[in-house]
């Protein structure tokens, strides 16, 4: 990505990107199961605070936190206020503020209520049914093993019955199932209690502005779609590389692994956004149908087209870091993968024969989430014939993290008396064009759920199609050994072989 150029500095935002003019969400009660948990503190409260700052919450908004640990309204308010204040000192990966605005936080704080309860006990749901009237969103910020239980409890207590003047919605976090069969079973179970339109299955990648912006980039620019197809695209690389390790989440990660944690959900959302057909409209069902259609066109991945790895001891930013097997709550002989690379094929008219390569891993040499479209070379080798050199293929990189933006490499004439090709990059960073509002990625998702816009949430068929594509790998890897790679490197060598087999190479990861 370039440093800021004069042209970039004198930009004019094309759209009014201020929050003003957006109506507040209708009044509702947000019931957070897992109110004492990490997600509530790190992401949901900062997101609600940002929504309050944008005047996007109605006066009648309130929050009920439910947790099995003892607390009360005053105690919960105090805990969350302390956590919010701590972000002004330490920040978190997603949220840092120089100060917490007393008015905006006060708006949230005075609307916080706490209820202690056992997610498995009917009396919790009966008590909630006695106090909740009108619109309600039930947010399941709990361990996945409680998803079915909580939805059953809500359903049996009548809390999911909607009326003309009252919606009832359920937000479900990931992981939604551990494989195809369990995802299907969970879908069947929850759909016995309420209609599909009431379920909002979250994938936080869809809360990232630049993931949403992929639709604008593709469908608001006439120059993109004509070349966005097999005739012009050689292959696509989708990368979600992290430098962090499992970060104390060993107990969750051990039975999960990189494949389940990242591929059928986050990586498939990126895949759908970049490869789906243009929807007929921005109606949620129109968009979700195109995404589901794309995911269903992915050929189940043969184990021979995938590689997995696990990080050994190594270095992160010059500091020694332990092997995955030495992380807390990880078995010394664990075969859980912390890295996956795979090749997938999309069996449809637009993409037949164009490989999509996906890779994701922890403790890699760089933090980078991006989609890279590798275009085919021009059909006639004009420049080679005149000795100017071979034009390098054009690569368009759509960067999601850490610095959202786009860049495309082009061939131009290098200055001088002879015709010689040189390589340049055209690029932009979102930050150069827009005043980015503080955002932890959950603001849009919470607001959309309260306003009933399900575009960015996953429908049952989309989730199941993701699992169906990776199911052969889950089966094949159940007892298979895992290749190792040193922490702080680009991943196992098998991943390079996977592309070398097709005469291709991964784009290098930028260090950081
Ligand atoms: C989560 C995974 O869903 O996504 C984590 O469970 C992963 O393991 C994270 O680190 C990555 O998200 P982001 O937004 O940091 O790229």
Short mmCIF file of C-alpha atoms and ligand atoms in Angstrom, two decimals:
data_model
loop_
_atom_site.label_atom_id
_atom_site.label_comp_id
_atom_site.label_asym_id
_atom_site.label_seq_id
_atom_site.Cartn_x
_atom_site.Cartn_y
_atom_site.Cartn_z
CA UNK A 1 0.00 0.00 0.00
CA UNK A 2 1.36 3.45 -0.79
CA UNK A 3 1.93 6.28 1.57
CA UNK A 4 -0.51 9.13 1.16
CA UNK A 5 -0.14 10.91 -2.18
CA UNK A 6 -1.18 14.55 -2.82
CA UNK A 7 -4.07 13.33 -4.91
CA UNK A 8 -5.27 11.23 -2.02
CA UNK A 9 -4.87 14.03 0.49
CA UNK A 10 -7.26 16.28 -1.47
CA UNK A 11 -10.02 13.81 -1.78
CA UNK A 12 -13.70 14.56 -1.66
CA UNK A 13 -15.76 11.87 -0.01
CA UNK A 14 -18.24 10.71 -2.60
CA UNK A 15 -21.02 10.06 -0.16
CA UNK A 16 -22.05 11.71 3.04
CA UNK A 17 -20.69 9.15 5.45
CA UNK A 18 -21.97 10.78 8.62
CA UNK A 19 -24.35 8.84 10.80
CA UNK A 20 -26.80 11.72 10.78
CA UNK A 21 -29.96 11.04 8.88
CA UNK A 22 -29.99 7.39 9.91
CA UNK A 23 -33.01 6.63 12.07
CA UNK A 24 -32.50 5.07 15.48
CA UNK A 25 -33.41 1.40 15.74
CA UNK A 26 -36.90 0.78 17.12
CA UNK A 27 -37.13 0.46 20.90
CA UNK A 28 -36.28 -3.03 22.05
CA UNK A 29 -34.91 -5.12 24.88
CA UNK A 30 -31.58 -6.73 24.12
CA UNK A 31 -31.24 -9.83 26.27
CA UNK A 32 -27.62 -10.99 26.36
CA UNK A 33 -27.11 -14.58 27.47
CA UNK A 34 -23.51 -14.61 28.67
CA UNK A 35 -23.75 -11.08 30.09
CA UNK A 36 -20.72 -11.67 32.31
CA UNK A 37 -18.62 -13.02 29.44
CA UNK A 38 -15.78 -11.79 27.36
CA UNK A 39 -17.73 -11.03 24.19
CA UNK A 40 -20.12 -8.78 26.11
CA UNK A 41 -17.26 -6.81 27.64
CA UNK A 42 -14.87 -6.63 24.69
CA UNK A 43 -17.27 -6.15 21.81
CA UNK A 44 -20.95 -5.78 22.59
CA UNK A 45 -20.64 -2.95 25.12
CA UNK A 46 -18.20 -0.90 23.01
CA UNK A 47 -20.51 -1.45 20.01
CA UNK A 48 -23.58 -0.30 21.98
CA UNK A 49 -21.61 2.69 23.24
CA UNK A 50 -20.69 3.61 19.66
CA UNK A 51 -24.32 3.20 18.59
CA UNK A 52 -25.39 5.48 21.46
CA UNK A 53 -22.79 8.00 20.25
CA UNK A 54 -24.35 7.90 16.78
CA UNK A 55 -27.83 8.40 18.31
CA UNK A 56 -28.88 5.12 16.79
CA UNK A 57 -30.60 3.66 19.85
CA UNK A 58 -34.14 4.59 20.86
CA UNK A 59 -35.06 5.88 24.29
CA UNK A 60 -36.95 2.67 24.92
CA UNK A 61 -33.81 0.58 24.43
CA UNK A 62 -32.68 -1.55 27.36
CA UNK A 63 -30.30 -4.42 28.01
CA UNK A 64 -30.85 -7.44 30.21
CA UNK A 65 -27.70 -9.41 30.93
CA UNK A 66 -28.21 -13.03 31.89
CA UNK A 67 -25.43 -15.09 33.39
CA UNK A 68 -25.01 -18.03 35.75
CA UNK A 69 -22.57 -16.08 37.94
CA UNK A 70 -24.11 -13.97 40.71
CA UNK A 71 -24.44 -10.23 40.16
CA UNK A 72 -27.10 -7.52 40.27
CA UNK A 73 -27.94 -4.37 38.31
CA UNK A 74 -25.59 -2.14 40.29
CA UNK A 75 -22.75 -4.65 40.22
CA UNK A 76 -23.07 -5.33 36.52
CA UNK A 77 -23.15 -1.62 35.73
CA UNK A 78 -20.05 -1.10 37.85
CA UNK A 79 -18.17 -4.00 36.19
CA UNK A 80 -18.95 -2.84 32.70
CA UNK A 81 -18.16 0.78 33.47
CA UNK A 82 -14.78 -0.30 34.80
CA UNK A 83 -14.11 -2.36 31.69
CA UNK A 84 -15.06 0.54 29.44
CA UNK A 85 -12.76 2.84 31.41
CA UNK A 86 -9.94 0.29 31.14
CA UNK A 87 -10.09 0.68 27.36
CA UNK A 88 -8.86 4.24 27.75
CA UNK A 89 -5.70 2.88 29.40
CA UNK A 90 -4.97 -0.45 27.73
CA UNK A 91 -7.44 -0.68 24.85
CA UNK A 92 -8.25 -4.07 23.40
CA UNK A 93 -7.53 -5.51 19.99
CA UNK A 94 -10.76 -3.97 18.74
CA UNK A 95 -11.44 -0.96 20.92
CA UNK A 96 -9.44 1.88 22.32
CA UNK A 97 -10.80 5.26 23.34
CA UNK A 98 -8.98 8.32 24.67
CA UNK A 99 -11.97 8.95 26.89
CA UNK A 100 -15.37 7.42 27.47
CA UNK A 101 -17.99 10.04 26.78
CA UNK A 102 -20.11 10.22 29.97
CA UNK A 103 -23.31 11.02 28.11
CA UNK A 104 -23.03 8.18 25.59
CA UNK A 105 -21.94 5.62 28.18
CA UNK A 106 -24.50 6.98 30.63
CA UNK A 107 -27.22 6.28 28.06
CA UNK A 108 -26.21 2.61 28.02
CA UNK A 109 -25.33 2.28 31.69
CA UNK A 110 -28.70 3.39 33.01
CA UNK A 111 -30.41 0.87 30.73
CA UNK A 112 -28.43 -2.14 31.99
CA UNK A 113 -30.20 -4.77 34.07
CA UNK A 114 -28.87 -8.07 35.32
CA UNK A 115 -30.52 -11.40 35.96
CA UNK A 116 -28.73 -14.40 37.37
CA UNK A 117 -29.95 -17.68 35.93
CA UNK A 118 -29.13 -21.18 34.87
CA UNK A 119 -29.49 -21.53 31.07
CA UNK A 120 -30.81 -25.05 31.58
CA UNK A 121 -33.56 -24.13 34.07
CA UNK A 122 -37.12 -23.41 32.93
CA UNK A 123 -37.68 -20.86 35.69
CA UNK A 124 -35.15 -18.51 34.08
CA UNK A 125 -37.22 -18.35 30.92
CA UNK A 126 -40.50 -18.05 32.84
CA UNK A 127 -39.07 -15.11 34.77
CA UNK A 128 -37.91 -13.46 31.54
CA UNK A 129 -41.34 -14.00 30.00
CA UNK A 130 -42.91 -12.20 32.98
CA UNK A 131 -40.78 -9.11 32.48
CA UNK A 132 -40.19 -8.79 28.75
CA UNK A 133 -42.82 -7.12 26.63
CA UNK A 134 -42.61 -5.65 23.14
CA UNK A 135 -39.64 -6.02 20.80
CA UNK A 136 -36.80 -8.23 21.96
CA UNK A 137 -33.51 -9.49 20.61
CA UNK A 138 -32.00 -12.49 22.39
CA UNK A 139 -28.25 -12.55 21.93
CA UNK A 140 -26.57 -15.90 22.56
CA UNK A 141 -23.07 -14.86 23.64
CA UNK A 142 -22.61 -18.27 25.23
CA UNK A 143 -20.66 -21.44 24.59
CA UNK A 144 -22.00 -23.23 21.51
CA UNK A 145 -23.20 -26.16 23.59
CA UNK A 146 -25.96 -23.92 24.99
CA UNK A 147 -27.32 -22.66 21.65
CA UNK A 148 -30.00 -25.33 21.35
CA UNK A 149 -30.81 -25.27 25.06
CA UNK A 150 -31.39 -21.52 25.20
CA UNK A 151 -33.51 -21.48 22.04
CA UNK A 152 -35.62 -24.35 23.42
CA UNK A 153 -36.04 -22.46 26.71
CA UNK A 154 -37.07 -19.26 24.92
CA UNK A 155 -39.49 -21.12 22.67
CA UNK A 156 -41.15 -23.10 25.44
CA UNK A 157 -41.67 -19.98 27.53
CA UNK A 158 -43.42 -18.30 24.58
CA UNK A 159 -40.68 -15.67 24.30
CA UNK A 160 -40.27 -16.22 20.55
CA UNK A 161 -43.92 -15.57 19.68
CA UNK A 162 -44.13 -12.43 17.59
CA UNK A 163 -47.04 -10.05 17.38
CA UNK A 164 -47.78 -7.32 14.86
CA UNK A 165 -46.27 -4.75 17.16
CA UNK A 166 -43.48 -6.89 18.62
CA UNK A 167 -40.62 -8.72 16.96
CA UNK A 168 -38.66 -11.49 18.62
CA UNK A 169 -35.22 -12.30 17.19
CA UNK A 170 -32.35 -14.53 18.20
CA UNK A 171 -28.70 -13.79 17.45
CA UNK A 172 -26.49 -16.87 17.39
CA UNK A 173 -22.72 -16.63 17.52
CA UNK A 174 -20.32 -19.05 15.90
CA UNK A 175 -19.38 -21.90 15.86
CA UNK A 176 -22.70 -23.04 14.45
CA UNK A 177 -22.13 -26.82 14.60
CA UNK A 178 -18.90 -28.80 14.38
CA UNK A 179 -19.63 -30.48 11.06
CA UNK A 180 -22.44 -30.84 8.56
CA UNK A 181 -24.51 -33.29 10.59
CA UNK A 182 -24.39 -31.25 13.81
CA UNK A 183 -25.14 -27.99 11.96
CA UNK A 184 -28.15 -29.62 10.31
CA UNK A 185 -29.32 -30.98 13.66
CA UNK A 186 -28.94 -27.56 15.32
CA UNK A 187 -30.83 -25.85 12.51
CA UNK A 188 -33.62 -28.40 12.75
CA UNK A 189 -33.78 -27.96 16.53
CA UNK A 190 -33.97 -24.17 16.57
CA UNK A 191 -36.40 -24.06 13.67
CA UNK A 192 -38.87 -26.05 15.76
CA UNK A 193 -39.09 -23.04 18.09
CA UNK A 194 -39.27 -20.13 15.64
CA UNK A 195 -39.22 -19.19 11.98
CA UNK A 196 -35.96 -18.90 9.99
CA UNK A 197 -36.58 -15.15 9.59
CA UNK A 198 -36.21 -14.76 13.39
CA UNK A 199 -32.68 -16.22 13.51
CA UNK A 200 -29.65 -14.00 12.97
CA UNK A 201 -26.57 -16.23 12.71
CA UNK A 202 -23.57 -13.97 13.12
CA UNK A 203 -20.26 -14.09 11.33
CA UNK A 204 -18.26 -11.13 12.54
CA UNK A 205 -16.35 -10.91 9.23
CA UNK A 206 -19.56 -9.53 7.74
CA UNK A 207 -19.41 -6.68 10.24
CA UNK A 208 -16.13 -5.51 8.72
CA UNK A 209 -16.73 -2.47 6.54
CA UNK A 210 -14.42 -3.68 3.82
CA UNK A 211 -16.10 -7.04 3.52
CA UNK A 212 -19.39 -5.25 2.98
CA UNK A 213 -17.65 -2.91 0.59
CA UNK A 214 -16.80 -5.84 -1.68
CA UNK A 215 -20.38 -5.67 -2.93
CA UNK A 216 -20.01 -1.98 -3.76
CA UNK A 217 -16.67 -2.53 -5.43
CA UNK A 218 -18.04 -5.30 -7.61
CA UNK A 219 -21.51 -4.05 -8.36
CA UNK A 220 -21.21 -0.25 -8.28
CA UNK A 221 -18.39 -0.13 -10.83
CA UNK A 222 -19.05 -1.00 -14.44
CA UNK A 223 -15.44 -1.96 -15.10
CA UNK A 224 -15.36 -4.88 -12.63
CA UNK A 225 -18.02 -7.41 -13.55
CA UNK A 226 -17.03 -7.88 -17.20
CA UNK A 227 -13.61 -9.27 -16.17
CA UNK A 228 -14.79 -11.00 -13.00
CA UNK A 229 -15.00 -14.45 -14.54
CA UNK A 230 -13.19 -17.49 -15.86
CA UNK A 231 -12.29 -15.88 -19.20
CA UNK A 232 -10.08 -13.30 -17.43
CA UNK A 233 -9.27 -14.65 -13.99
CA UNK A 234 -6.50 -17.21 -13.64
CA UNK A 235 -7.03 -17.96 -9.96
CA UNK A 236 -7.96 -16.33 -6.65
CA UNK A 237 -6.06 -16.45 -3.35
CA UNK A 238 -7.90 -15.77 -0.10
CA UNK A 239 -5.72 -15.32 2.96
CA UNK A 240 -6.54 -14.85 6.64
CA UNK A 241 -3.15 -14.93 8.31
CA UNK A 242 -2.66 -14.08 11.97
CA UNK A 243 0.50 -13.59 13.99
CA UNK A 244 -1.17 -14.36 17.31
CA UNK A 245 -1.34 -17.88 18.73
CA UNK A 246 -4.34 -19.47 20.46
CA UNK A 247 -4.16 -16.89 23.25
CA UNK A 248 -5.39 -18.92 26.19
CA UNK A 249 -8.27 -20.35 24.16
CA UNK A 250 -6.74 -23.85 24.09
CA UNK A 251 -9.81 -25.51 25.60
CA UNK A 252 -11.99 -24.14 22.78
CA UNK A 253 -9.40 -24.57 20.07
CA UNK A 254 -8.33 -28.17 20.77
CA UNK A 255 -11.57 -29.79 19.54
CA UNK A 256 -12.06 -27.04 16.94
CA UNK A 257 -8.88 -26.36 14.95
CA UNK A 258 -8.24 -23.86 12.19
CA UNK A 259 -10.50 -25.54 9.64
CA UNK A 260 -13.69 -25.35 11.72
CA UNK A 261 -12.72 -22.04 13.33
CA UNK A 262 -12.17 -20.13 10.10
CA UNK A 263 -13.01 -21.89 6.86
CA UNK A 264 -16.72 -22.77 6.49
CA UNK A 265 -17.64 -19.46 8.15
CA UNK A 266 -15.24 -16.49 7.81
CA UNK A 267 -13.34 -17.66 4.73
CA UNK A 268 -16.53 -18.77 3.01
CA UNK A 269 -18.10 -15.37 3.64
CA UNK A 270 -15.17 -13.77 1.84
CA UNK A 271 -15.48 -16.36 -0.90
CA UNK A 272 -19.21 -15.73 -1.31
CA UNK A 273 -18.80 -11.96 -1.42
CA UNK A 274 -16.13 -12.17 -4.08
CA UNK A 275 -17.60 -14.94 -6.21
CA UNK A 276 -21.40 -14.79 -5.94
CA UNK A 277 -23.55 -13.65 -8.84
CA UNK A 278 -24.90 -10.08 -8.70
CA UNK A 279 -28.14 -10.15 -6.69
CA UNK A 280 -31.28 -8.71 -8.28
CA UNK A 281 -31.60 -6.26 -5.40
CA UNK A 282 -30.22 -5.52 -1.95
CA UNK A 283 -33.14 -7.26 -0.39
CA UNK A 284 -31.71 -9.57 2.30
CA UNK A 285 -33.16 -12.69 0.73
CA UNK A 286 -31.87 -11.78 -2.73
CA UNK A 287 -28.32 -11.36 -1.40
CA UNK A 288 -28.47 -14.41 0.84
CA UNK A 289 -29.82 -16.57 -1.96
CA UNK A 290 -26.87 -15.66 -4.19
CA UNK A 291 -24.46 -16.42 -1.37
CA UNK A 292 -26.08 -19.76 -0.64
CA UNK A 293 -26.08 -20.63 -4.35
CA UNK A 294 -22.37 -19.94 -4.54
CA UNK A 295 -21.55 -21.94 -1.42
CA UNK A 296 -23.61 -24.82 -2.75
CA UNK A 297 -21.60 -24.75 -5.99
CA UNK A 298 -18.35 -25.43 -4.12
CA UNK A 299 -17.26 -28.99 -4.83
CA UNK A 300 -16.69 -30.90 -1.56
CA UNK A 301 -12.94 -30.54 -1.07
CA UNK A 302 -10.97 -33.75 -1.65
CA UNK A 303 -8.41 -34.33 1.15
CA UNK A 304 -5.66 -34.38 -1.51
CA UNK A 305 -6.40 -30.70 -2.18
CA UNK A 306 -5.81 -29.55 1.39
CA UNK A 307 -2.89 -29.22 3.76
CA UNK A 308 -2.89 -28.64 7.46
CA UNK A 309 -0.19 -27.56 9.85
CA UNK A 310 0.47 -26.85 13.51
CA UNK A 311 2.87 -24.22 14.83
CA UNK A 312 6.02 -25.31 16.60
CA UNK A 313 8.06 -22.98 18.82
CA UNK A 314 9.40 -19.95 17.00
CA UNK A 315 9.42 -16.17 17.09
CA UNK A 316 6.89 -13.40 16.90
CA UNK A 317 8.37 -9.95 16.35
CA UNK A 318 11.74 -11.08 17.65
CA UNK A 319 10.30 -12.64 20.80
CA UNK A 320 10.36 -16.40 21.51
CA UNK A 321 6.92 -17.97 21.48
CA UNK A 322 5.96 -21.50 22.51
CA UNK A 323 4.76 -24.36 20.35
CA UNK A 324 1.00 -24.90 20.11
CA UNK A 325 1.45 -28.13 22.11
CA UNK A 326 2.94 -26.09 24.96
CA UNK A 327 0.04 -23.63 25.14
CA UNK A 328 -2.29 -23.87 28.17
CA UNK A 329 -5.08 -26.48 27.89
CA UNK A 330 -3.51 -28.11 24.85
CA UNK A 331 -2.53 -31.80 24.79
CA UNK A 332 1.21 -32.47 24.49
CA UNK A 333 0.50 -34.82 21.58
CA UNK A 334 -2.27 -32.71 20.03
CA UNK A 335 -2.88 -33.13 16.31
CA UNK A 336 -5.16 -30.10 16.10
CA UNK A 337 -4.29 -27.90 13.14
CA UNK A 338 -3.53 -24.21 13.53
CA UNK A 339 -3.11 -23.74 9.78
CA UNK A 340 -5.06 -24.83 6.71
CA UNK A 341 -4.45 -24.31 3.02
CA UNK A 342 -6.78 -25.68 0.40
CA UNK A 343 -7.80 -25.48 -3.19
CA UNK A 344 -11.44 -25.34 -4.04
CA UNK A 345 -13.41 -25.46 -7.21
CA UNK A 346 -16.67 -23.71 -7.90
CA UNK A 347 -18.87 -25.70 -10.18
CA UNK A 348 -20.78 -23.02 -12.03
CA UNK A 349 -20.75 -21.21 -15.35
CA UNK A 350 -18.73 -18.21 -14.19
CA UNK A 351 -15.93 -19.96 -12.31
CA UNK A 352 -15.55 -23.47 -13.79
CA UNK A 353 -11.84 -24.28 -13.97
CA UNK A 354 -10.69 -21.28 -11.86
CA UNK A 355 -9.04 -22.52 -8.67
CA UNK A 356 -9.68 -20.61 -5.44
CA UNK A 357 -6.85 -21.14 -2.97
CA UNK A 358 -7.61 -20.42 0.70
CA UNK A 359 -5.11 -20.28 3.54
CA UNK A 360 -5.51 -19.35 7.16
CA UNK A 361 -3.32 -19.84 10.17
CA UNK A 362 -2.10 -18.63 13.51
CA UNK A 363 1.46 -17.61 14.33
CA UNK A 364 2.25 -16.82 10.74
CA UNK A 365 4.86 -14.32 9.62
CA UNK A 366 2.34 -11.55 8.94
CA UNK A 367 -1.14 -10.35 9.85
CA UNK A 368 -3.02 -10.16 6.59
CA UNK A 369 -6.61 -10.74 5.55
CA UNK A 370 -7.06 -10.22 1.87
CA UNK A 371 -8.47 -11.50 -1.38
CA UNK A 372 -6.14 -11.45 -4.36
CA UNK A 373 -7.54 -11.82 -7.87
CA UNK A 374 -4.83 -13.02 -10.25
CA UNK A 375 -5.77 -12.14 -13.81
CA UNK A 376 -4.70 -14.01 -16.92
CA UNK A 377 -1.96 -12.50 -19.10
CA UNK A 378 -2.93 -10.67 -22.29
CA UNK A 379 -3.61 -13.13 -25.12
CA UNK A 380 -0.94 -11.83 -27.52
CA UNK A 381 2.68 -11.74 -26.42
CA UNK A 382 3.47 -8.47 -28.15
CA UNK A 383 6.10 -7.27 -25.70
CA UNK A 384 8.10 -10.43 -25.48
CA UNK A 385 8.43 -10.45 -29.24
CA UNK A 386 9.96 -6.99 -29.29
CA UNK A 387 12.30 -7.83 -26.40
CA UNK A 388 10.56 -5.55 -23.87
CA UNK A 389 10.12 -8.35 -21.38
CA UNK A 390 7.25 -10.53 -20.30
CA UNK A 391 4.36 -8.65 -18.70
CA UNK A 392 3.70 -9.91 -15.20
CA UNK A 393 0.09 -10.94 -14.53
CA UNK A 394 -2.14 -8.27 -13.01
CA UNK A 395 -3.03 -8.95 -9.41
CA UNK A 396 -5.82 -7.04 -7.68
CA UNK A 397 -5.54 -7.23 -3.91
CA UNK A 398 -8.58 -6.44 -1.83
CA UNK A 399 -7.23 -5.81 1.63
CA UNK A 400 -9.46 -6.31 4.67
CA UNK A 401 -6.92 -6.27 7.51
CA UNK A 402 -4.87 -4.68 8.84
CA UNK A 403 -5.09 -1.63 6.56
CA UNK A 404 -8.25 -1.83 4.49
CA UNK A 405 -7.79 -0.86 0.88
CA UNK A 406 -7.16 -2.09 -2.63
CA UNK A 407 -4.16 -2.29 -4.91
CA UNK A 408 -3.62 -3.45 -8.45
CA UNK A 409 -0.31 -4.14 -10.14
CA UNK A 410 -0.01 -2.94 -13.70
CA UNK A 411 2.62 -3.10 -16.43
CA UNK A 412 3.77 0.23 -17.92
CA UNK A 413 6.67 1.37 -20.04
CA UNK A 414 9.78 2.03 -18.01
CA UNK A 415 11.29 5.44 -18.88
CA UNK A 416 14.12 5.38 -21.42
CA UNK A 417 14.78 5.18 -25.12
CA UNK A 418 13.76 1.54 -25.42
CA UNK A 419 10.43 -0.16 -24.95
CA UNK A 420 10.92 -1.96 -21.66
CA UNK A 421 8.20 -2.99 -19.30
CA UNK A 422 8.15 -1.80 -15.70
CA UNK A 423 5.81 -2.62 -12.86
CA UNK A 424 3.68 -0.11 -10.92
CA UNK A 425 0.97 -0.30 -8.35
CA UNK A 426 -2.23 1.74 -8.16
CA UNK A 427 -3.68 1.68 -4.72
CA UNK A 428 -5.96 3.30 -2.20
CA UNK A 429 -6.54 3.02 1.52
CA UNK A 430 -10.00 3.56 2.91
CA UNK A 431 -8.49 5.74 5.62
CA UNK A 432 -7.32 8.23 2.97
CA UNK A 433 -10.82 8.82 1.68
CA UNK A 434 -13.17 8.43 4.59
CA UNK A 435 -13.28 9.58 8.16
CA UNK A 436 -13.63 6.22 9.78
CA UNK A 437 -15.91 6.16 12.76
CA UNK A 438 -14.79 4.21 15.82
CA UNK A 439 -16.05 0.72 15.12
CA UNK A 440 -15.54 -2.68 16.71
CA UNK A 441 -17.37 -4.44 13.91
CA UNK A 442 -20.53 -5.29 15.86
CA UNK A 443 -22.28 -1.93 15.50
CA UNK A 444 -23.77 -2.61 12.08
CA UNK A 445 -24.66 -6.17 13.05
CA UNK A 446 -26.52 -5.09 16.21
CA UNK A 447 -28.25 -2.22 14.47
CA UNK A 448 -29.28 -4.43 11.53
CA UNK A 449 -30.68 -7.03 13.84
CA UNK A 450 -32.76 -4.45 15.70
CA UNK A 451 -34.02 -2.99 12.42
CA UNK A 452 -34.70 -6.42 10.91
CA UNK A 453 -32.15 -6.36 8.11
CA UNK A 454 -30.77 -9.89 7.80
CA UNK A 455 -28.52 -9.25 4.78
CA UNK A 456 -25.31 -9.67 6.78
CA UNK A 457 -26.45 -12.74 8.69
CA UNK A 458 -26.19 -16.32 7.61
CA UNK A 459 -29.21 -18.30 6.57
CA UNK A 460 -29.42 -22.01 7.44
CA UNK A 461 -28.67 -23.11 3.86
CA UNK A 462 -25.55 -20.93 3.68
CA UNK A 463 -24.18 -22.41 6.90
CA UNK A 464 -24.89 -25.97 5.83
CA UNK A 465 -23.33 -25.46 2.39
CA UNK A 466 -20.10 -24.28 4.07
CA UNK A 467 -19.96 -27.39 6.22
CA UNK A 468 -20.82 -29.67 3.29
CA UNK A 469 -17.79 -28.36 1.37
CA UNK A 470 -15.31 -29.04 4.20
CA UNK A 471 -16.88 -32.23 5.53
CA UNK A 472 -14.54 -34.58 3.59
CA UNK A 473 -11.59 -32.86 5.31
CA UNK A 474 -13.14 -33.14 8.76
CA UNK A 475 -13.63 -36.87 8.20
CA UNK A 476 -10.17 -37.44 6.73
CA UNK A 477 -8.35 -35.46 9.41
CA UNK A 478 -10.01 -37.06 12.41
CA UNK A 479 -6.98 -39.28 13.15
CA UNK A 480 -4.39 -37.93 10.77
CA UNK A 481 -1.03 -36.48 11.79
CA UNK A 482 -0.37 -32.79 11.24
CA UNK A 483 2.62 -31.11 9.55
CA UNK A 484 4.54 -28.67 11.69
CA UNK A 485 5.75 -25.14 10.88
CA UNK A 486 7.83 -22.82 13.01
CA UNK A 487 5.89 -19.96 14.61
CA UNK A 488 6.55 -16.73 12.74
CA UNK A 489 6.89 -18.36 9.32
CA UNK A 490 4.48 -18.40 6.35
CA UNK A 491 3.18 -21.90 7.18
CA UNK A 492 4.01 -25.53 6.32
CA UNK A 493 5.89 -26.37 3.13
CA UNK A 494 3.01 -28.59 2.03
CA UNK A 495 1.04 -25.41 1.35
CA UNK A 496 3.67 -24.27 -1.15
CA UNK A 497 3.61 -27.69 -2.78
CA UNK A 498 -0.17 -27.44 -3.15
CA UNK A 499 0.22 -24.42 -5.42
CA UNK A 500 3.51 -25.53 -7.02
CA UNK A 501 1.64 -28.55 -8.33
CA UNK A 502 -0.45 -26.13 -10.41
CA UNK A 503 2.56 -24.01 -11.37
CA UNK A 504 1.60 -21.20 -8.96
CA UNK A 505 2.93 -19.60 -5.78
CA UNK A 506 1.34 -17.87 -2.80
CA UNK A 507 1.73 -14.12 -2.59
CA UNK A 508 4.31 -13.42 0.09
CA UNK A 509 2.93 -12.31 3.45
CA UNK A 510 3.97 -8.86 4.53
CA UNK A 511 5.80 -9.03 7.85
CA UNK A 512 4.04 -7.56 10.85
C1 LIG B 1 -12.63 -15.75 15.37
C2 LIG B 1 -11.80 -16.98 15.60
O1 LIG B 1 -13.91 -16.10 14.96
O2 LIG B 1 -11.99 -14.94 14.39
C3 LIG B 1 -10.41 -16.59 16.05
O3 LIG B 1 -12.41 -17.81 16.57
C4 LIG B 1 -9.76 -15.64 15.07
O4 LIG B 1 -9.60 -17.74 16.23
C5 LIG B 1 -10.70 -14.47 14.75
O5 LIG B 1 -8.57 -15.14 15.67
C6 LIG B 1 -10.16 -13.65 13.60
O6 LIG B 1 -10.92 -12.49 13.45
P1 LIG B 1 -10.27 -11.10 13.09
O7 LIG B 1 -11.42 -10.16 12.99
O8 LIG B 1 -9.31 -10.77 14.20
O9 LIG B 1 -9.55 -11.30 11.78
#
